[in-house]
Tab-separated table of C-alpha atoms in Angstrom:
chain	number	residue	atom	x	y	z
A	1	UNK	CA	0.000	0.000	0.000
A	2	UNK	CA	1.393	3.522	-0.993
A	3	UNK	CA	1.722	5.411	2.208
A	4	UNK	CA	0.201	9.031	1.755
A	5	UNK	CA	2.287	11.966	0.949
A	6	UNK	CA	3.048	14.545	3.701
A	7	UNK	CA	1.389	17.437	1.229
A	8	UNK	CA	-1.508	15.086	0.368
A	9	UNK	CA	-2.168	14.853	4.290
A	10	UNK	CA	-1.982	18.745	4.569
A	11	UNK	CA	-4.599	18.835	1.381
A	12	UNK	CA	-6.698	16.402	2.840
A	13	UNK	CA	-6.969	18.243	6.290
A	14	UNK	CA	-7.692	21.382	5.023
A	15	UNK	CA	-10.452	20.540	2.829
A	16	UNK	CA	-12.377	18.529	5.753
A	17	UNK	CA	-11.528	21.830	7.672
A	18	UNK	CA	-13.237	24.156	4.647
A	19	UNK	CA	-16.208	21.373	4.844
A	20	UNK	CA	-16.638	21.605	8.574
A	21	UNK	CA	-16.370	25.499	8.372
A	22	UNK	CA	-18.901	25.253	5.122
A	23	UNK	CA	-21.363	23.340	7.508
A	24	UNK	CA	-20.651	25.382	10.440
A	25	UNK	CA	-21.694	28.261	8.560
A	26	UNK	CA	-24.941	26.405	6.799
A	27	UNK	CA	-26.087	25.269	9.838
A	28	UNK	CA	-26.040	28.770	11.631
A	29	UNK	CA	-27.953	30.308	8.936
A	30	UNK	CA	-30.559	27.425	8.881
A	31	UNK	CA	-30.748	28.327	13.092
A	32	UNK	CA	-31.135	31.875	11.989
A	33	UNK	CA	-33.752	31.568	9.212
A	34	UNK	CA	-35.536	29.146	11.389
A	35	UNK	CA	-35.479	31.604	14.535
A	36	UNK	CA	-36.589	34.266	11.695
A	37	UNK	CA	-39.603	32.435	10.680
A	38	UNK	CA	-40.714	31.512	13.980
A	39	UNK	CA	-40.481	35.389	15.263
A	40	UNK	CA	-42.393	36.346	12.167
A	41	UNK	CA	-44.882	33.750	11.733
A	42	UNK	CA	-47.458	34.904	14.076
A	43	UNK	CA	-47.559	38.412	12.189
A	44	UNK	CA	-47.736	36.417	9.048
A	45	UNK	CA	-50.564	34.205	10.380
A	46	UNK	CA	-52.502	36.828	11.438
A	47	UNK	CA	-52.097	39.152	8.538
A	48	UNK	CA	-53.019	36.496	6.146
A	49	UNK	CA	-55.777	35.097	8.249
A	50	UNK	CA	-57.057	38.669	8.716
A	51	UNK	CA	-57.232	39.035	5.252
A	52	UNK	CA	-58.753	35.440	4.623
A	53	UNK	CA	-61.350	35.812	7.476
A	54	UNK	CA	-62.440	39.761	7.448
A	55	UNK	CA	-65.757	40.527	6.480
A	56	UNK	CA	-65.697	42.632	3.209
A	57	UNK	CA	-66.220	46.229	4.074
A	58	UNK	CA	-70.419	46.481	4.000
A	59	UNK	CA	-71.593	49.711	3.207
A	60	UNK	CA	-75.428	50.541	4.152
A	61	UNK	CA	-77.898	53.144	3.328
A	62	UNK	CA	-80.768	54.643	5.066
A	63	UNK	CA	-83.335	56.700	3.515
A	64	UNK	CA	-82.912	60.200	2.981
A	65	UNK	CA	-85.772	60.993	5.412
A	66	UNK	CA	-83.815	60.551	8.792
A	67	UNK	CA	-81.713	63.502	8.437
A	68	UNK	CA	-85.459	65.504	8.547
A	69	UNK	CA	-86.466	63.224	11.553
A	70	UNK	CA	-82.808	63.556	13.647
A	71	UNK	CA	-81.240	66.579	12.756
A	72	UNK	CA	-77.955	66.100	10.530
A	73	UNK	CA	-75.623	66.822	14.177
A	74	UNK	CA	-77.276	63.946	15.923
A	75	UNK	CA	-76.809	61.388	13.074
A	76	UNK	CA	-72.988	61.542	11.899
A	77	UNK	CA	-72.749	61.527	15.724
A	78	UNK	CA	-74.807	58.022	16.002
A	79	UNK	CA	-72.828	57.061	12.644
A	80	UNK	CA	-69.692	57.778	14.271
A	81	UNK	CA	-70.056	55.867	16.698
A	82	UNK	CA	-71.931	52.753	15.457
A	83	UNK	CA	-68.843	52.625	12.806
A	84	UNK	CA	-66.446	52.583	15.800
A	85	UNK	CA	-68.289	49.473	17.172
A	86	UNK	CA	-68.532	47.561	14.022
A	87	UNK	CA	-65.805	48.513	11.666
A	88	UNK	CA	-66.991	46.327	9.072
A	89	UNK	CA	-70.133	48.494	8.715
A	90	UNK	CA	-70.300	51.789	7.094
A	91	UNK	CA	-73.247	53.699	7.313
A	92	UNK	CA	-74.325	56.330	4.491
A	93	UNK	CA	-77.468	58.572	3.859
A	94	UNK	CA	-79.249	57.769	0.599
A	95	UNK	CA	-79.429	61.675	-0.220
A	96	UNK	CA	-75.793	61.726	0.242
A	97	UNK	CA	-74.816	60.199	-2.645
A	98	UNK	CA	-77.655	61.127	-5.177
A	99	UNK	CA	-78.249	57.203	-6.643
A	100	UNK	CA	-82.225	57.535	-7.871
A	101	UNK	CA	-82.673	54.184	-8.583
A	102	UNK	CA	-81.253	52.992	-5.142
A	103	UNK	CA	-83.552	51.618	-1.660
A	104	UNK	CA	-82.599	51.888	1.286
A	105	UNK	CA	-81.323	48.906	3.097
A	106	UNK	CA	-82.556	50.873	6.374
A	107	UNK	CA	-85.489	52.899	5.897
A	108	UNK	CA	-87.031	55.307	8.759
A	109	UNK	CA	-90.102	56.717	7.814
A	110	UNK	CA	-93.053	58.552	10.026
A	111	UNK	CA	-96.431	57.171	10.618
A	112	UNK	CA	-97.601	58.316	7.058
A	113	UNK	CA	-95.615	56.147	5.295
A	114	UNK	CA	-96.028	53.079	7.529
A	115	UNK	CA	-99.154	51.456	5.659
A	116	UNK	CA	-97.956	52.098	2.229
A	117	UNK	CA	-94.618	50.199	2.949
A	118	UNK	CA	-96.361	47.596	4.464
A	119	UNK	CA	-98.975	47.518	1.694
A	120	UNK	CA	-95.878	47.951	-1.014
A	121	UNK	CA	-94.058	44.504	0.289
A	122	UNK	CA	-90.866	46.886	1.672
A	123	UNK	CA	-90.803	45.915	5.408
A	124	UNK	CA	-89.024	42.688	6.366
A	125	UNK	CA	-90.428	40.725	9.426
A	126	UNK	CA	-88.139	41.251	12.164
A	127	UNK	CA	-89.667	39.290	15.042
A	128	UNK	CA	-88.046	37.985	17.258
A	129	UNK	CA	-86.366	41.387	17.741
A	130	UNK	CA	-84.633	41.859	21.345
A	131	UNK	CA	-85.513	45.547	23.437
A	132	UNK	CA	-88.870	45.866	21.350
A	133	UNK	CA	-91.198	42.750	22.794
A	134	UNK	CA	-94.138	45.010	21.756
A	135	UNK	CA	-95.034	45.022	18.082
A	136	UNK	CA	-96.080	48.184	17.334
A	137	UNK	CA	-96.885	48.107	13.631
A	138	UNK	CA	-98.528	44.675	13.549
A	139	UNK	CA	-99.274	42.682	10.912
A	140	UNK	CA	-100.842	39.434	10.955
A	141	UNK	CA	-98.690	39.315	14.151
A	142	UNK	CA	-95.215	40.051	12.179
A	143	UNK	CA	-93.363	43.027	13.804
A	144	UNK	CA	-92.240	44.791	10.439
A	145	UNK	CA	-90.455	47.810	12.364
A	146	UNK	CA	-89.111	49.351	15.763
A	147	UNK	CA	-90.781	52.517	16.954
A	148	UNK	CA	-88.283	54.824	17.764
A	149	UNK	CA	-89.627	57.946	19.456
A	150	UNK	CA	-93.306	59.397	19.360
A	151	UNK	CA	-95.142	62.812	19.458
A	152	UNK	CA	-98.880	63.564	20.073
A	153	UNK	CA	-100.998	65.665	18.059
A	154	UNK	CA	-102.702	68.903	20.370
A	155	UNK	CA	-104.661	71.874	19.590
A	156	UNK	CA	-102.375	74.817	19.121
A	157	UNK	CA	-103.582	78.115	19.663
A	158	UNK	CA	-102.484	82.157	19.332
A	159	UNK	CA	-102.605	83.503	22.580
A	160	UNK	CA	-102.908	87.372	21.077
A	161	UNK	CA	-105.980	86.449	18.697
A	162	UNK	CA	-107.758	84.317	21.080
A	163	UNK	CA	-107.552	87.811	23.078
A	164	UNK	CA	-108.113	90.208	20.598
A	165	UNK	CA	-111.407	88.032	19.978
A	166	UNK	CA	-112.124	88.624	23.517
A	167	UNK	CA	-111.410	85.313	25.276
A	168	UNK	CA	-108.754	84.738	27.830
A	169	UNK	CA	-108.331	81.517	27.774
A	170	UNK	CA	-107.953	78.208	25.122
A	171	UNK	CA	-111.372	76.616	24.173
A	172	UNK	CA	-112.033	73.839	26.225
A	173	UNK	CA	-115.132	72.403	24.926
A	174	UNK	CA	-116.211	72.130	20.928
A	175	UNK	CA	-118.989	74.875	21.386
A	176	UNK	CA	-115.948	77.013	22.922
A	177	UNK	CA	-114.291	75.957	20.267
A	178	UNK	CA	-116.855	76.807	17.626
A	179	UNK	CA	-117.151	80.169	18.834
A	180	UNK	CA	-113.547	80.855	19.547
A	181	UNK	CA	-112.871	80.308	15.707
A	182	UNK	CA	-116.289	82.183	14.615
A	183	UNK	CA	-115.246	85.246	16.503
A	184	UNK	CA	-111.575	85.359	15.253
A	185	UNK	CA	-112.651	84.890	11.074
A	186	UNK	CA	-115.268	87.176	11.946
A	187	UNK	CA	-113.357	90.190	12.891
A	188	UNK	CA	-111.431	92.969	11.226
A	189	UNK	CA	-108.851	91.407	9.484
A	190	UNK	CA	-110.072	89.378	6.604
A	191	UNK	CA	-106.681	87.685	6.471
A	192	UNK	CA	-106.810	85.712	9.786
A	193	UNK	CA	-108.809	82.885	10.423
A	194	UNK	CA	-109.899	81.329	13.411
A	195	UNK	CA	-109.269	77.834	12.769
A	196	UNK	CA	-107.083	75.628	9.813
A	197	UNK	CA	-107.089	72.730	8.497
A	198	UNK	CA	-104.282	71.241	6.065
A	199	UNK	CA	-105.990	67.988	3.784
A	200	UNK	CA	-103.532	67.552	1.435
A	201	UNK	CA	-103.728	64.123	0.174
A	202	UNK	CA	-100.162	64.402	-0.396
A	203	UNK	CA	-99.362	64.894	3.221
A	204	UNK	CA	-99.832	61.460	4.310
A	205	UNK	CA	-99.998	62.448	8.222
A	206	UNK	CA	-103.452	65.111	7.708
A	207	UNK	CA	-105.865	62.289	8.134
A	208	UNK	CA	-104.847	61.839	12.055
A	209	UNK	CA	-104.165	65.026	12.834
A	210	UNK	CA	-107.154	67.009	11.432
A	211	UNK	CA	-109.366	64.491	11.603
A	212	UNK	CA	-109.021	61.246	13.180
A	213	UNK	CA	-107.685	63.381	16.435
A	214	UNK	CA	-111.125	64.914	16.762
A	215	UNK	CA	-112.507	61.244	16.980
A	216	UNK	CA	-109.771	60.600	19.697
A	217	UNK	CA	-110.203	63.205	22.036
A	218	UNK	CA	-113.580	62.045	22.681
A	219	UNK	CA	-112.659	58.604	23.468
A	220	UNK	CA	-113.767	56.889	20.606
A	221	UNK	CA	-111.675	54.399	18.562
A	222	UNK	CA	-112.803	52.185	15.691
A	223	UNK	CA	-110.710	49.036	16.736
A	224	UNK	CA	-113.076	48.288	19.597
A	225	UNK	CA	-113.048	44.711	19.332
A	226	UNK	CA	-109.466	44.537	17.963
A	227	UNK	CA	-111.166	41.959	15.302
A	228	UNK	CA	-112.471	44.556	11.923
A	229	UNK	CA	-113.240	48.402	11.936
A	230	UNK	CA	-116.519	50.319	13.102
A	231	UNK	CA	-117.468	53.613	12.166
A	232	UNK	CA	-121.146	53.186	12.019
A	233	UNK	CA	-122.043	54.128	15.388
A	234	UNK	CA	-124.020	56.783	17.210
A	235	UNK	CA	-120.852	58.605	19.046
A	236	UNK	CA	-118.626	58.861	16.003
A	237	UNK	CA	-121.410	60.051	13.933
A	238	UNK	CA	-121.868	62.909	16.177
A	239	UNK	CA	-117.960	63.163	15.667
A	240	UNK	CA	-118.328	63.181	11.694
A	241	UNK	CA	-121.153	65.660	11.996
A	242	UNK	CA	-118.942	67.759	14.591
A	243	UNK	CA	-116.201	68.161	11.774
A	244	UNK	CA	-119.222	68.778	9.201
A	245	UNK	CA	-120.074	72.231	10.758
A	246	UNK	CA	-116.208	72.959	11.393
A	247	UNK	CA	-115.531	73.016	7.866
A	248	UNK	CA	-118.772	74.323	6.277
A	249	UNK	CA	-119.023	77.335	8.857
A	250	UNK	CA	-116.878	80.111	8.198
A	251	UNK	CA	-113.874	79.705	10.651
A	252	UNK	CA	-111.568	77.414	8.491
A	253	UNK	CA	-108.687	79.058	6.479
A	254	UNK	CA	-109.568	78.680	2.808
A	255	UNK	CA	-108.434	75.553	0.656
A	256	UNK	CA	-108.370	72.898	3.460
A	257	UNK	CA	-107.808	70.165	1.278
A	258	UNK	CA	-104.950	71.956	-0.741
A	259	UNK	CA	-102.774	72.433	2.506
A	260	UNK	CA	-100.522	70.535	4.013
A	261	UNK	CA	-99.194	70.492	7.757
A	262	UNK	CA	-95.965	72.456	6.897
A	263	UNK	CA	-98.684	75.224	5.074
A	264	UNK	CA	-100.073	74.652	8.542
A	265	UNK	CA	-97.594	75.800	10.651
A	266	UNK	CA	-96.139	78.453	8.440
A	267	UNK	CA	-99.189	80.491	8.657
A	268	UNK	CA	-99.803	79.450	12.147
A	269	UNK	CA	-96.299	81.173	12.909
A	270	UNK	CA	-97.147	84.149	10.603
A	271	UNK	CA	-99.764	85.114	12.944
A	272	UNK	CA	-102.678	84.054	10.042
A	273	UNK	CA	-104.551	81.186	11.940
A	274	UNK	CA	-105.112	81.418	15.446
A	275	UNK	CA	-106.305	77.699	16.130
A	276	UNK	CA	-104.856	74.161	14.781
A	277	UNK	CA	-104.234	70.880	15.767
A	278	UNK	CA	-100.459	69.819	15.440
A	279	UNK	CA	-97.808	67.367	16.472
A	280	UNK	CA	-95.570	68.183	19.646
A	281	UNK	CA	-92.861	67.683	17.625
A	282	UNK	CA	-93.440	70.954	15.960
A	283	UNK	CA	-93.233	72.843	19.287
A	284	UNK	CA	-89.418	73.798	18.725
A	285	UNK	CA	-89.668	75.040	15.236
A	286	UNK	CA	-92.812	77.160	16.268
A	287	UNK	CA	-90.889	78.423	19.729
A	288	UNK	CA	-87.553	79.594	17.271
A	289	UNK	CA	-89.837	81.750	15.043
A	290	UNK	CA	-92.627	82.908	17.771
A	291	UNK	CA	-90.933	82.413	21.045
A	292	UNK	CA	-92.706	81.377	24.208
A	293	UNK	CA	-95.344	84.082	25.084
A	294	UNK	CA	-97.077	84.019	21.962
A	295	UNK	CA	-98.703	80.844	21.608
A	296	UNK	CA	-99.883	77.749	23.929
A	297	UNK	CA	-100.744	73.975	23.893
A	298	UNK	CA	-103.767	72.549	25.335
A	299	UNK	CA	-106.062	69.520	24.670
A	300	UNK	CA	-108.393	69.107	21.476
A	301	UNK	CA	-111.706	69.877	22.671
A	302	UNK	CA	-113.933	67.005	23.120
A	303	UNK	CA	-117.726	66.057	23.317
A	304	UNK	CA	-118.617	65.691	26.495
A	305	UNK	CA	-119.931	62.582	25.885
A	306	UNK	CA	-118.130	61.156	29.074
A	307	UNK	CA	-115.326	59.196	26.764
A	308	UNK	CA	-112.063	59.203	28.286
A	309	UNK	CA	-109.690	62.006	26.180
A	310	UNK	CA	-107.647	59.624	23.955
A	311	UNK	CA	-104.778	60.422	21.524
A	312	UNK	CA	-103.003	59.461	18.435
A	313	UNK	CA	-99.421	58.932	18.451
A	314	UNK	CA	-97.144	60.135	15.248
A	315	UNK	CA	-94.085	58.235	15.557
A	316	UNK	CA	-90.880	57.495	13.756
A	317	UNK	CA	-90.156	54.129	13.185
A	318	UNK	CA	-87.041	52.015	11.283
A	319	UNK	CA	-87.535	48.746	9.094
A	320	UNK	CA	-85.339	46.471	7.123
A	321	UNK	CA	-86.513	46.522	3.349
A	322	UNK	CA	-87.518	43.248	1.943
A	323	UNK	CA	-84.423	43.611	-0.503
A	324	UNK	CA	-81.905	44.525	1.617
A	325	UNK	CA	-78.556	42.987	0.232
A	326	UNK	CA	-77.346	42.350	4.142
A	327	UNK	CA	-79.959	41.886	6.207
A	328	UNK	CA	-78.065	40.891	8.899
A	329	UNK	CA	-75.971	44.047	8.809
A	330	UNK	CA	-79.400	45.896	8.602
A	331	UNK	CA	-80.597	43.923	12.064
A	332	UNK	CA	-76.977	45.245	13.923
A	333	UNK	CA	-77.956	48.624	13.287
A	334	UNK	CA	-81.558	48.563	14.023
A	335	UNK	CA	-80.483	47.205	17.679
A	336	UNK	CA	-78.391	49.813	17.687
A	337	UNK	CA	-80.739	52.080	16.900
A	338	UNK	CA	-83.234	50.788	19.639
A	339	UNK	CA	-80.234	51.343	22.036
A	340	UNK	CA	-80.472	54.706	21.073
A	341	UNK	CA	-83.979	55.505	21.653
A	342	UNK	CA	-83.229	57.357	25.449
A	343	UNK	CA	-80.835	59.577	23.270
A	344	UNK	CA	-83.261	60.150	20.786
A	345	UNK	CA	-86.076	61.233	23.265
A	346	UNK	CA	-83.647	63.831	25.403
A	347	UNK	CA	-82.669	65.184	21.867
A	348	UNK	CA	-86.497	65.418	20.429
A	349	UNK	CA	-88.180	65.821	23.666
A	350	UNK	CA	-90.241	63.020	22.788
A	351	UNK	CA	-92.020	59.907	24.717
A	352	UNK	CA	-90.537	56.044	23.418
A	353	UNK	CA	-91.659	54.821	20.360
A	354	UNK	CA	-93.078	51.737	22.123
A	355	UNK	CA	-94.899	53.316	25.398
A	356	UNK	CA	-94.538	50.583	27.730
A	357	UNK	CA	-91.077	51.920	28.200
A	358	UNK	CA	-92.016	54.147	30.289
A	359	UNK	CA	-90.324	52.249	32.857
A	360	UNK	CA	-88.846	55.155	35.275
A	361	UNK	CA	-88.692	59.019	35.389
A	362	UNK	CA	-86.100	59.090	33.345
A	363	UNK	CA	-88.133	60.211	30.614
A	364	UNK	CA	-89.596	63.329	32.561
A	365	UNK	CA	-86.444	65.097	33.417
A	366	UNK	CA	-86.010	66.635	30.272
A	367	UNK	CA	-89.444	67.707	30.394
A	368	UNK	CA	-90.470	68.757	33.849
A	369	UNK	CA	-88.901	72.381	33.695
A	370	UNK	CA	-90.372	73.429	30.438
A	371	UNK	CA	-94.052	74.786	29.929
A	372	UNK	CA	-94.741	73.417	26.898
A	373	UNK	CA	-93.023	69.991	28.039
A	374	UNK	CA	-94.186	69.606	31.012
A	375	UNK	CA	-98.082	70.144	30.229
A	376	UNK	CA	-97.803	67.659	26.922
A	377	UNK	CA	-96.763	65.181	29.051
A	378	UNK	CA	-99.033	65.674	31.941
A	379	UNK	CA	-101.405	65.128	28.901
A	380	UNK	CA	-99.831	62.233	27.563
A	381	UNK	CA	-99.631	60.691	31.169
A	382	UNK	CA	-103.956	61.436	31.218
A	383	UNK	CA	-104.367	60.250	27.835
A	384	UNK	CA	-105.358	56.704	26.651
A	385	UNK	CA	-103.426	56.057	23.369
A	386	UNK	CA	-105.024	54.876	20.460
A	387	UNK	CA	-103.329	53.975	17.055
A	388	UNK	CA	-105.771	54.041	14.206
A	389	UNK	CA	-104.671	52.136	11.119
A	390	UNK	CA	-100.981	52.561	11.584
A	391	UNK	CA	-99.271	49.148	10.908
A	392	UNK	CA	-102.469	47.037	10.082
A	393	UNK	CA	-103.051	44.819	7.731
A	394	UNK	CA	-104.832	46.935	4.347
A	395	UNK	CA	-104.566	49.971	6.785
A	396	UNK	CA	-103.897	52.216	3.705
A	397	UNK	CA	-107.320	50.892	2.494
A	398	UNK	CA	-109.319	51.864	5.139
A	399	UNK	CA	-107.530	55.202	5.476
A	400	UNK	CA	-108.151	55.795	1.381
A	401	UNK	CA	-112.166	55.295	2.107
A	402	UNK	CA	-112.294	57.282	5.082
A	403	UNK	CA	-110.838	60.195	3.159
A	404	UNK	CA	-113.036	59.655	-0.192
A	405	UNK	CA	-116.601	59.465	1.708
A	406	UNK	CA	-115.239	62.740	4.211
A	407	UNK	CA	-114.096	64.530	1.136
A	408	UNK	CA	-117.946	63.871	-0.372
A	409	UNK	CA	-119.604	64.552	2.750
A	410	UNK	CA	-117.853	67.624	3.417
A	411	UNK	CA	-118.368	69.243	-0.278
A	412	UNK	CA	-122.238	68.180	-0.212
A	413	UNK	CA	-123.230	71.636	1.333
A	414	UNK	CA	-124.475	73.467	3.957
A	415	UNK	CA	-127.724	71.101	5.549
A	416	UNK	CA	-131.027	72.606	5.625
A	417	UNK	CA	-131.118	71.864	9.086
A	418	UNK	CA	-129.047	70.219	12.412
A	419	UNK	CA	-131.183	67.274	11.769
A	420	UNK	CA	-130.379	66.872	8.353
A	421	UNK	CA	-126.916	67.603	9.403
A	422	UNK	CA	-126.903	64.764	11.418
A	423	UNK	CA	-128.657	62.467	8.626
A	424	UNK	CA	-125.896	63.329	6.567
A	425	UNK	CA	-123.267	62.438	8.760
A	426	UNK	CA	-124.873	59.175	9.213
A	427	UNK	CA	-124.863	58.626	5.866
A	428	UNK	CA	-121.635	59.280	5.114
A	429	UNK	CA	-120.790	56.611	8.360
A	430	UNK	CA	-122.605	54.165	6.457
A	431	UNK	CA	-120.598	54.162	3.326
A	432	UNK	CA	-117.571	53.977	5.185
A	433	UNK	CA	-118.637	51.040	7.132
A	434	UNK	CA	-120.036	49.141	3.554
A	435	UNK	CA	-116.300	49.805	1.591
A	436	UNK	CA	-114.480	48.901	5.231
A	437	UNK	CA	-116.619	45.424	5.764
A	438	UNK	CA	-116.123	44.627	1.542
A	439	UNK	CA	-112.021	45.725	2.182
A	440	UNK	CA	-112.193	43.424	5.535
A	441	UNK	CA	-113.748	40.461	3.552
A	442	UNK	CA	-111.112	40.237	1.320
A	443	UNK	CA	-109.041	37.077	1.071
A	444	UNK	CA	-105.040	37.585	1.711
C-alpha cells in the first residue's frame, strides 16, 4: 500500500476543515432563518388570516328621510359611533350620494308612510327582535319595524288672537271651540282665520291630525273589538257631523284640502290662523320663530260625551326593506338604533316609540322644567293612546275610504237643518262602514 504523501495529508486536512467550516456556517444560517420564521410567523398568520377571514367592508344606506327626523348633528354623531363598534359596517345617507334608482337597506319613515310600505311589500319581518317585545306596527302578528320615538298631536292656539277676539283663555269644549274660531274669522282682518285645516292628500300624516284626532279626544276608537273596523255608530257620527259644521261654517282658512301640515304651521307662525291641531314635535320650530309668550298647547276639545280624552301617536319608526342585500348588517344597526332611543327622546323631547317603556322618570327630566313639556306630558300621562290604522293589515285601504266618503260629505253643502246635518253624517258613516266590511272580507 502507498503510504500518503506529507502534502496530500496537509490537502486532505484542510479541505475537511473548509467542509466543517462550510457546515458550520450552513447550519447557523438554517438556526437563523428558522429563529426568523418563527419570530415572524405569528404576524404572518394573522395578517393572512385577517385578510382570509375579514368581512368585506359592508356599506349601508338609510333613507334620505332621517336627516329631517334627527337633525344632521345627531346622526354623523350616532354614525360615528356605530362605525367605531362595528368597523366592518359603514353607514351612508341615501341623499348623500344622489343614486335615484337605489332603496334603502334601512329605511325610517313617520307614521304616514307606515301602511304604504307595508302595503308595497318593503318591510321585512323582524320578530323575534330583542328591546322591542311590543309590536307596534302589527301585521298578521309580524313586527315589520321598531318605533323609535313618538309625538302627540294637540290643539295649538295664538294667545294674542284668542284675546283680541275677547277670550282669555284656550277653548275647552267644541262649542268654545266653535265660537272661539267664529269670533276670530269674523273680525277685522279678513286675512286671519280662526281655525285651519291642512288635507292635502299628499301629506300622508293630515288624516290623524285634522281628523281622526277629533274622533280621539272624545274617546272613541274604531278598533273596539281589535277583530275589523266600526265607524257606524251613534258617538262617532256625532264626531263626523262635529267636523261637518267645522268646515262648512266660516272659521276654516280657505283651501283645506290643498294644505298641508308644513302650510299649517307656516301660517300658524305668521300670525294668520289662530287655532290648529299639530304634532308636539313641531313645538321647537314654532318656539324659534314665535318664542314662548305668543302661543300655547292645550287639549283638542272634546264632546262631552263622558269618553275618556284619547290620543293618536305620530311616531318614527325604522324597518329592514324586503331587498336589503345584508340583512343581517341591517338587524346590527336597528339594535343599535333601539339602544339609542333614550338619546333620541332627550334630543327630540319626545315619549318612546313603544310606550310601555315608560319604565322610570327618566323620561320626565327633560321635560319637567319646560311649559310646553311639562303640560304635553301631563297630557300624555292622562291620555289613553289609540293607534288608528298605523301598521295594520290593508290599513292604507281603510284610510283611502275614510278620506273619499269625508271629502264627499264635506263638499255636499251646507244642511237645511241640524237634523239633516246629522242624517248626513250618518250617511256618510254608512258608506264607510259598507267599503271597510267589503275591504275586511277580502281574502289575503
Amino acid at each position: 500500500m502507498r503510504l500518503l504523501k506529507n502534502e496530500d495529508i496537509g490537502n486532505s486536512n484542510s479541505k475537511n476543515d473548509k467542509k466543517s467550516i462550510y457546515l458550520s456556517v450552513r447550519t447557523e444560517i438554517v438556526i437563523i432563518i428558522s429563529v426568523f420564521i418563527l419570530i415572524i410567523s405569528p404576524f404572518v398568520f394573522n395578517a393572512f388570516s385577517g385578510q382570509g377571514g375579514k368581512e368585506p367592508q359592508i356599506e349601508l344606506y338609510l333613507s334620505a328621510d332621517c336627516e329631517a327626523f334627527f337633525g344632521r348633528e345627531l346622526i354623523e354623531k350616532l354614525f360615528l359611533e356605530f362605525e367605531e363598534q362595528n368597523p366592518n359596517l359603514k353607514i351612508r345617507l341615501l341623499s348623500d350620494f344622489g343614486e335615484k334608482d337605489r332603496e334603502p337597506d334601512v329605511f325610517v319613515f313617520d307614521k304616514g308612510d307606515f301602511n304604504s310600505l307595508i302595503a308595497g311589500g318593503k318591510l321585512m319581518p323582524l320578530e323575534p327582535f330583542p328591546g322591542a317585545e311590543t309590536a307596534v306596527g302589527d301585521n298578521e302578528s309580524k313586527q315589520l319595524a321598531i318605533p323609535i320615538v313618538s309625538f302627540m298631536d294637540l290643539l295649538f292656539y295664538n294667545i294674542e288672537l284668542l284675546q283680541a277676539a275677547g277670550f282669555d283663555r284656550p277653548p275647552k269644549t267644541r262649542d268654545d271651540f266653535l265660537a272661539f274660531a267664529g269670533a276670530v274669522s269674523k273680525g277685522n282682518d279678513e286675512t286671519i282665520s280662526g281655525f285651519a285645516m291642512g288635507l292635502n292628500p299628499k301629506d300622508k300624516q293630515s288624516l290623524y291630525r285634522d281628523i281622526f284626532s277629533w274622533i280621539w279626544a272624545s274617546g272613541n276608537d274604531f278598533w273596539t273589538d281589535e277583530k275589523s273596523p266600526v265607524i257606524n255608530n251613534r258617538p262617532i257620527i256625532r264626531d263626523i257631523s262635529f267636523l261637518g259644521r267645522v268646515y262648512r261654517e266660516e272659521i276654516l282658512a280657505p283651501l283645506s284640502f290643498d294644505t298641508t301640515g308644513d302650510q299649517l304651521l307656516e301660517k300658524f307662525a305668521e300670525g294668520k290662523t289662530a287655532m290648529m291641531i299639530a304634532s308636539t314635535r313641531a313645538i321647537p320650530e314654532l318656539r324659534e320663530k314665535m318664542g314662548n309668550d305668543i302661543f300655547g298647547i292645550t287639549t283638542i276639545p272634546d264632546s262631552g260625551q263622558a269618553g275618556k280624552y284619547s290620543v293618536g301617536l305620530s311616531g318614527i319608526y325604522a324597518g329592514i326593506n324586503s331587498a336589503a342585500a345584508y340583512p343581517q348588517a341591517a338587524r346590527i344597526f336597528l339594535e343599535y338604533l333601539a339602544g339609542s332611543i333614550p338619546l333620541f327622546c332627550a334630543e327630540l323631547k319626545a315619549v318612546p316609540g313603544d310606550v310601555t317603556d315608560l319604565f322610570s322618570s327618566d323620561y320626565k327630566d327633560y321635560m319637567k322644567d319646560d311649559p310646553f313639556y311639562s303640560k304635553a306630558w301631563d297630557i300624555f300621562e292622562s291620555s289613553q293612546i289609540v293607534h288608528g290604522f298605523s301598521g295594520k293589515a290593508r290599513g292604507e285601504e281603510f284610510e283611502n275610504i275614510f278620506f273619499e266618503e269625508l271629502k264627499i260629505f264635506f263638499e255636499s253643502g251646507q244642511p237645511a237643518s241640524q237634523r239633516a246635518a246629522d242624517a248626513a253624517a250618518a250617511a256618510a258613516a254608512a258608506a264607510i262602514q259598507q267599503r271597510w266590511d267589503e275591504v275586511y272580507g277580502k281574502e289575503d
